[in-house]
Short mmCIF file of N, CA, C and O in Angstrom, two decimals:
data_model
loop_
_atom_site.label_atom_id
_atom_site.label_comp_id
_atom_site.label_asym_id
_atom_site.label_seq_id
_atom_site.Cartn_x
_atom_site.Cartn_y
_atom_site.Cartn_z
N VAL R 14 -152.87 -67.92 97.88
CA VAL R 14 -151.90 -66.95 98.39
C VAL R 14 -150.48 -67.16 97.70
O VAL R 14 -149.77 -66.30 97.27
N GLU R 15 -150.06 -68.48 97.64
CA GLU R 15 -148.81 -68.85 97.11
C GLU R 15 -148.69 -68.40 95.57
O GLU R 15 -147.72 -67.83 95.16
N THR R 16 -149.74 -68.60 94.84
CA THR R 16 -149.81 -68.28 93.43
C THR R 16 -149.74 -66.68 93.32
O THR R 16 -148.99 -66.16 92.44
N PHE R 17 -150.48 -65.98 94.11
CA PHE R 17 -150.41 -64.56 94.14
C PHE R 17 -148.98 -64.09 94.43
O PHE R 17 -148.52 -63.25 93.77
N GLY R 18 -148.33 -64.56 95.44
CA GLY R 18 -146.99 -64.19 95.84
C GLY R 18 -146.03 -64.47 94.77
O GLY R 18 -145.20 -63.66 94.41
N THR R 19 -146.07 -65.63 94.10
CA THR R 19 -145.21 -66.07 92.96
C THR R 19 -145.38 -65.08 91.85
O THR R 19 -144.43 -64.64 91.29
N THR R 20 -146.61 -64.71 91.60
CA THR R 20 -146.89 -63.77 90.51
C THR R 20 -146.29 -62.43 90.79
O THR R 20 -145.69 -61.75 89.90
N VAL R 21 -146.47 -61.90 92.03
CA VAL R 21 -145.86 -60.64 92.40
C VAL R 21 -144.30 -60.76 92.22
O VAL R 21 -143.71 -59.74 91.74
N ILE R 22 -143.75 -61.73 92.58
CA ILE R 22 -142.23 -61.95 92.36
C ILE R 22 -141.79 -61.83 90.94
O ILE R 22 -140.79 -61.14 90.61
N LYS R 23 -142.57 -62.50 90.04
CA LYS R 23 -142.25 -62.51 88.71
C LYS R 23 -142.47 -61.08 88.05
O LYS R 23 -141.91 -60.75 87.15
N MET R 24 -143.30 -60.25 88.63
CA MET R 24 -143.57 -58.93 88.20
C MET R 24 -142.40 -57.92 88.43
O MET R 24 -142.38 -56.91 87.73
N GLN R 25 -141.41 -58.33 89.22
CA GLN R 25 -140.34 -57.49 89.56
C GLN R 25 -139.56 -57.01 88.35
O GLN R 25 -139.15 -55.88 88.26
N SER R 26 -139.41 -57.83 87.36
CA SER R 26 -138.65 -57.44 86.15
C SER R 26 -139.56 -56.73 85.12
O SER R 26 -139.09 -55.77 84.42
N SER R 27 -140.70 -57.23 85.03
CA SER R 27 -141.68 -56.66 83.85
C SER R 27 -142.51 -55.42 84.42
O SER R 27 -142.75 -54.56 83.58
N HIS R 28 -142.87 -55.35 85.62
CA HIS R 28 -143.63 -54.13 86.16
C HIS R 28 -143.14 -53.77 87.54
O HIS R 28 -143.86 -53.88 88.49
N PRO R 29 -141.91 -53.35 87.64
CA PRO R 29 -141.37 -53.03 88.95
C PRO R 29 -142.20 -51.97 89.77
O PRO R 29 -142.20 -51.98 91.00
N HIS R 30 -142.84 -51.11 89.03
CA HIS R 30 -143.64 -50.06 89.67
C HIS R 30 -144.89 -50.53 90.37
O HIS R 30 -145.54 -49.86 91.19
N LEU R 31 -145.32 -51.82 90.09
CA LEU R 31 -146.47 -52.40 90.66
C LEU R 31 -146.21 -53.33 91.87
O LEU R 31 -147.14 -53.77 92.52
N VAL R 32 -144.88 -53.63 92.10
CA VAL R 32 -144.60 -54.63 93.01
C VAL R 32 -144.97 -54.23 94.48
O VAL R 32 -145.54 -55.08 95.14
N LYS R 33 -144.78 -52.98 94.90
CA LYS R 33 -145.11 -52.59 96.22
C LYS R 33 -146.56 -52.72 96.51
O LYS R 33 -147.04 -53.33 97.41
N SER R 34 -147.40 -52.19 95.57
CA SER R 34 -148.91 -52.16 95.79
C SER R 34 -149.44 -53.61 95.71
O SER R 34 -150.33 -54.05 96.47
N MET R 35 -148.87 -54.39 94.73
CA MET R 35 -149.38 -55.80 94.64
C MET R 35 -148.88 -56.66 95.84
O MET R 35 -149.60 -57.58 96.19
N SER R 36 -147.74 -56.39 96.29
CA SER R 36 -147.22 -57.13 97.54
C SER R 36 -148.16 -56.77 98.67
O SER R 36 -148.54 -57.78 99.41
N LEU R 37 -148.55 -55.57 98.88
CA LEU R 37 -149.44 -55.21 99.95
C LEU R 37 -150.80 -55.91 99.77
O LEU R 37 -151.47 -56.43 100.69
N MET R 38 -151.33 -56.06 98.43
CA MET R 38 -152.54 -56.74 98.13
C MET R 38 -152.48 -58.18 98.49
O MET R 38 -153.44 -58.77 99.00
N CYS R 39 -151.34 -58.74 98.23
CA CYS R 39 -151.11 -60.18 98.54
C CYS R 39 -151.12 -60.45 100.00
O CYS R 39 -151.74 -61.39 100.51
N LEU R 40 -150.53 -59.59 100.77
CA LEU R 40 -150.56 -59.70 102.17
C LEU R 40 -151.93 -59.45 102.73
O LEU R 40 -152.38 -60.21 103.60
N LEU R 41 -152.60 -58.50 102.24
CA LEU R 41 -154.04 -58.18 102.68
C LEU R 41 -154.91 -59.46 102.36
O LEU R 41 -155.69 -59.82 103.22
N PHE R 42 -154.78 -59.95 101.16
CA PHE R 42 -155.53 -61.14 100.73
C PHE R 42 -155.28 -62.32 101.77
O PHE R 42 -156.19 -62.91 102.25
N GLY R 43 -154.06 -62.59 102.05
CA GLY R 43 -153.71 -63.68 102.93
C GLY R 43 -154.21 -63.43 104.32
O GLY R 43 -154.82 -64.35 104.93
N PHE R 44 -153.96 -62.26 104.92
CA PHE R 44 -154.39 -61.95 106.28
C PHE R 44 -155.99 -61.95 106.34
O PHE R 44 -156.52 -62.27 107.42
N TYR R 45 -156.58 -61.41 105.31
CA TYR R 45 -158.09 -61.38 105.35
C TYR R 45 -158.72 -62.73 105.51
O TYR R 45 -159.53 -63.04 106.32
N PHE R 46 -158.19 -63.67 104.64
CA PHE R 46 -158.75 -65.03 104.75
C PHE R 46 -158.35 -65.76 105.96
O PHE R 46 -159.00 -66.68 106.53
N LEU R 47 -157.09 -65.49 106.44
CA LEU R 47 -156.67 -66.06 107.75
C LEU R 47 -157.59 -65.52 108.84
O LEU R 47 -158.05 -66.32 109.69
N GLU R 48 -157.81 -64.27 108.89
CA GLU R 48 -158.70 -63.70 109.97
C GLU R 48 -160.11 -64.18 109.85
O GLU R 48 -160.76 -64.44 110.84
N SER R 49 -160.61 -64.37 108.60
CA SER R 49 -162.00 -64.82 108.43
C SER R 49 -162.23 -66.31 108.82
O SER R 49 -163.33 -66.69 109.08
N ASP R 50 -161.14 -67.09 109.02
CA ASP R 50 -161.29 -68.49 109.42
C ASP R 50 -160.52 -68.73 110.66
O ASP R 50 -160.15 -69.89 110.98
N LEU R 51 -160.40 -67.77 111.54
CA LEU R 51 -159.69 -67.85 112.80
C LEU R 51 -160.22 -68.97 113.72
O LEU R 51 -159.53 -69.71 114.34
N THR R 52 -161.53 -69.17 113.66
CA THR R 52 -162.19 -70.19 114.55
C THR R 52 -161.59 -71.61 114.22
O THR R 52 -161.31 -72.39 115.10
N THR R 53 -161.50 -71.83 112.89
CA THR R 53 -160.99 -73.19 112.57
C THR R 53 -159.55 -73.29 112.99
O THR R 53 -159.17 -74.45 113.44
N PHE R 54 -158.76 -72.26 112.84
CA PHE R 54 -157.37 -72.35 113.28
C PHE R 54 -157.20 -72.52 114.74
O PHE R 54 -156.35 -73.27 115.25
N LEU R 55 -158.07 -71.81 115.51
CA LEU R 55 -157.99 -71.96 116.99
C LEU R 55 -158.49 -73.31 117.40
O LEU R 55 -157.88 -73.98 118.27
N GLU R 56 -159.55 -73.84 116.75
CA GLU R 56 -160.08 -75.24 117.17
C GLU R 56 -159.07 -76.25 116.81
O GLU R 56 -158.91 -77.35 117.44
N GLY R 57 -158.30 -76.06 115.74
CA GLY R 57 -157.28 -77.02 115.34
C GLY R 57 -155.93 -76.86 116.03
O GLY R 57 -155.00 -77.57 115.78
N ASN R 58 -155.92 -75.92 117.05
CA ASN R 58 -154.65 -75.63 117.76
C ASN R 58 -153.54 -75.20 116.89
O ASN R 58 -152.35 -75.39 117.25
N TYR R 59 -153.87 -74.60 115.84
CA TYR R 59 -152.76 -73.94 114.97
C TYR R 59 -152.33 -72.57 115.52
O TYR R 59 -151.23 -72.15 115.36
N PHE R 60 -153.27 -71.95 116.25
CA PHE R 60 -152.98 -70.61 116.85
C PHE R 60 -153.47 -70.74 118.34
O PHE R 60 -154.36 -71.47 118.69
N GLU R 61 -152.92 -69.75 119.10
CA GLU R 61 -153.35 -69.59 120.47
C GLU R 61 -154.22 -68.34 120.41
O GLU R 61 -154.11 -67.44 119.54
N ALA R 62 -155.02 -68.09 121.45
CA ALA R 62 -155.87 -66.90 121.56
C ALA R 62 -155.06 -65.61 121.46
O ALA R 62 -155.51 -64.64 120.88
N SER R 63 -153.88 -65.62 122.02
CA SER R 63 -152.98 -64.46 121.89
C SER R 63 -152.64 -64.05 120.56
O SER R 63 -152.34 -62.93 120.23
N HIS R 64 -152.66 -64.98 119.59
CA HIS R 64 -152.31 -64.69 118.15
C HIS R 64 -153.40 -63.93 117.48
O HIS R 64 -153.18 -63.22 116.56
N VAL R 65 -154.61 -64.05 117.95
CA VAL R 65 -155.81 -63.43 117.34
C VAL R 65 -155.64 -61.93 117.23
O VAL R 65 -155.79 -61.31 116.26
N ALA R 66 -155.30 -61.34 118.40
CA ALA R 66 -155.07 -59.86 118.40
C ALA R 66 -154.03 -59.48 117.54
O ALA R 66 -154.13 -58.43 116.89
N GLN R 67 -152.85 -60.20 117.44
CA GLN R 67 -151.79 -59.84 116.54
C GLN R 67 -152.21 -59.89 115.10
O GLN R 67 -151.83 -59.06 114.35
N ILE R 68 -152.98 -60.97 114.74
CA ILE R 68 -153.45 -61.07 113.34
C ILE R 68 -154.38 -59.93 112.90
O ILE R 68 -154.23 -59.32 111.90
N ARG R 69 -155.25 -59.66 113.88
CA ARG R 69 -156.18 -58.49 113.64
C ARG R 69 -155.48 -57.19 113.53
O ARG R 69 -155.80 -56.26 112.71
N HIS R 70 -154.49 -56.99 114.41
CA HIS R 70 -153.75 -55.72 114.34
C HIS R 70 -152.99 -55.63 113.02
O HIS R 70 -153.03 -54.58 112.41
N LEU R 71 -152.36 -56.74 112.58
CA LEU R 71 -151.65 -56.60 111.30
C LEU R 71 -152.60 -56.38 110.13
O LEU R 71 -152.21 -55.66 109.25
N LEU R 72 -153.72 -56.98 110.19
CA LEU R 72 -154.75 -56.69 109.17
C LEU R 72 -155.18 -55.30 109.12
O LEU R 72 -155.18 -54.65 108.00
N ARG R 73 -155.37 -54.64 110.30
CA ARG R 73 -155.75 -53.21 110.33
C ARG R 73 -154.58 -52.42 109.78
O ARG R 73 -154.79 -51.41 108.97
N GLU R 74 -153.38 -52.76 110.03
CA GLU R 74 -152.13 -52.02 109.59
C GLU R 74 -152.10 -52.11 108.06
O GLU R 74 -151.74 -51.09 107.34
N LEU R 75 -152.31 -53.25 107.53
CA LEU R 75 -152.40 -53.48 106.05
C LEU R 75 -153.43 -52.69 105.40
O LEU R 75 -153.28 -52.12 104.34
N LEU R 76 -154.60 -52.59 106.04
CA LEU R 76 -155.70 -51.85 105.54
C LEU R 76 -155.30 -50.28 105.48
O LEU R 76 -155.56 -49.68 104.42
N LYS R 77 -154.60 -49.88 106.43
CA LYS R 77 -154.16 -48.48 106.40
C LYS R 77 -153.18 -48.26 105.34
O LYS R 77 -153.20 -47.16 104.63
N GLU R 78 -152.26 -49.19 105.12
CA GLU R 78 -151.27 -49.01 104.11
C GLU R 78 -151.85 -49.09 102.72
O GLU R 78 -151.49 -48.35 101.75
N THR R 79 -152.68 -50.02 102.44
CA THR R 79 -153.33 -50.20 101.10
C THR R 79 -154.32 -49.07 100.77
O THR R 79 -154.59 -48.83 99.72
N ARG R 80 -154.75 -48.37 101.84
CA ARG R 80 -155.69 -47.25 101.53
C ARG R 80 -155.06 -46.23 100.74
O ARG R 80 -155.79 -45.61 99.86
N ILE R 81 -153.80 -46.05 100.89
CA ILE R 81 -153.03 -45.04 100.13
C ILE R 81 -153.09 -45.28 98.58
O ILE R 81 -153.30 -44.41 97.80
N CYS R 82 -153.02 -46.61 98.20
CA CYS R 82 -153.02 -46.93 96.75
C CYS R 82 -154.37 -47.45 96.28
O CYS R 82 -154.43 -47.88 95.15
N ALA R 83 -155.36 -47.43 97.07
CA ALA R 83 -156.67 -48.04 96.70
C ALA R 83 -157.32 -47.36 95.46
O ALA R 83 -157.76 -48.02 94.58
N VAL R 84 -157.29 -45.96 95.37
CA VAL R 84 -157.90 -45.33 94.28
C VAL R 84 -157.16 -45.65 92.99
O VAL R 84 -157.79 -46.00 91.92
N GLY R 85 -155.82 -45.72 93.02
CA GLY R 85 -154.99 -46.12 91.84
C GLY R 85 -155.28 -47.56 91.37
O GLY R 85 -155.40 -47.80 90.15
N LEU R 86 -155.41 -48.45 92.32
CA LEU R 86 -155.80 -49.79 92.02
C LEU R 86 -157.07 -49.97 91.35
O LEU R 86 -157.25 -50.62 90.35
N VAL R 87 -158.09 -49.29 91.88
CA VAL R 87 -159.46 -49.36 91.33
C VAL R 87 -159.50 -48.66 89.95
O VAL R 87 -160.10 -49.25 89.00
N ASP R 88 -158.80 -47.59 89.80
CA ASP R 88 -158.72 -46.88 88.54
C ASP R 88 -158.06 -47.74 87.46
O ASP R 88 -158.50 -47.74 86.34
N SER R 89 -157.10 -48.57 87.91
CA SER R 89 -156.47 -49.47 86.89
C SER R 89 -157.27 -50.46 86.29
O SER R 89 -157.06 -51.02 85.23
N PHE R 90 -158.38 -50.79 86.95
CA PHE R 90 -159.40 -51.73 86.50
C PHE R 90 -160.59 -51.08 85.74
O PHE R 90 -161.61 -51.59 85.31
N GLY R 91 -160.50 -49.69 85.66
CA GLY R 91 -161.48 -48.93 84.98
C GLY R 91 -162.87 -48.81 85.73
O GLY R 91 -163.87 -48.89 85.15
N MET R 92 -162.73 -48.92 86.99
CA MET R 92 -164.00 -49.01 87.90
C MET R 92 -164.43 -47.67 88.34
O MET R 92 -165.47 -47.54 89.04
N THR R 93 -163.73 -46.55 88.07
CA THR R 93 -164.20 -45.24 88.50
C THR R 93 -164.40 -44.30 87.37
O THR R 93 -164.08 -44.53 86.22
#
């Protein structure tokens, strides 16, 4: 996630039109892996049970936001 975030910051000067969508992708990437490993974080006392709902809510909100630019992102890789 750190490398992804650093790369997005570097893109601000060379590809400013991509920064918003790539920032959303970076957040989605981070929250997805955080959510997928919640059990480990709970067992290690890094989070409390109340944080789980917040993390899942933020993940759903990010999915809604990224849905807007999903077709453009897939098209940029020549996948459609």
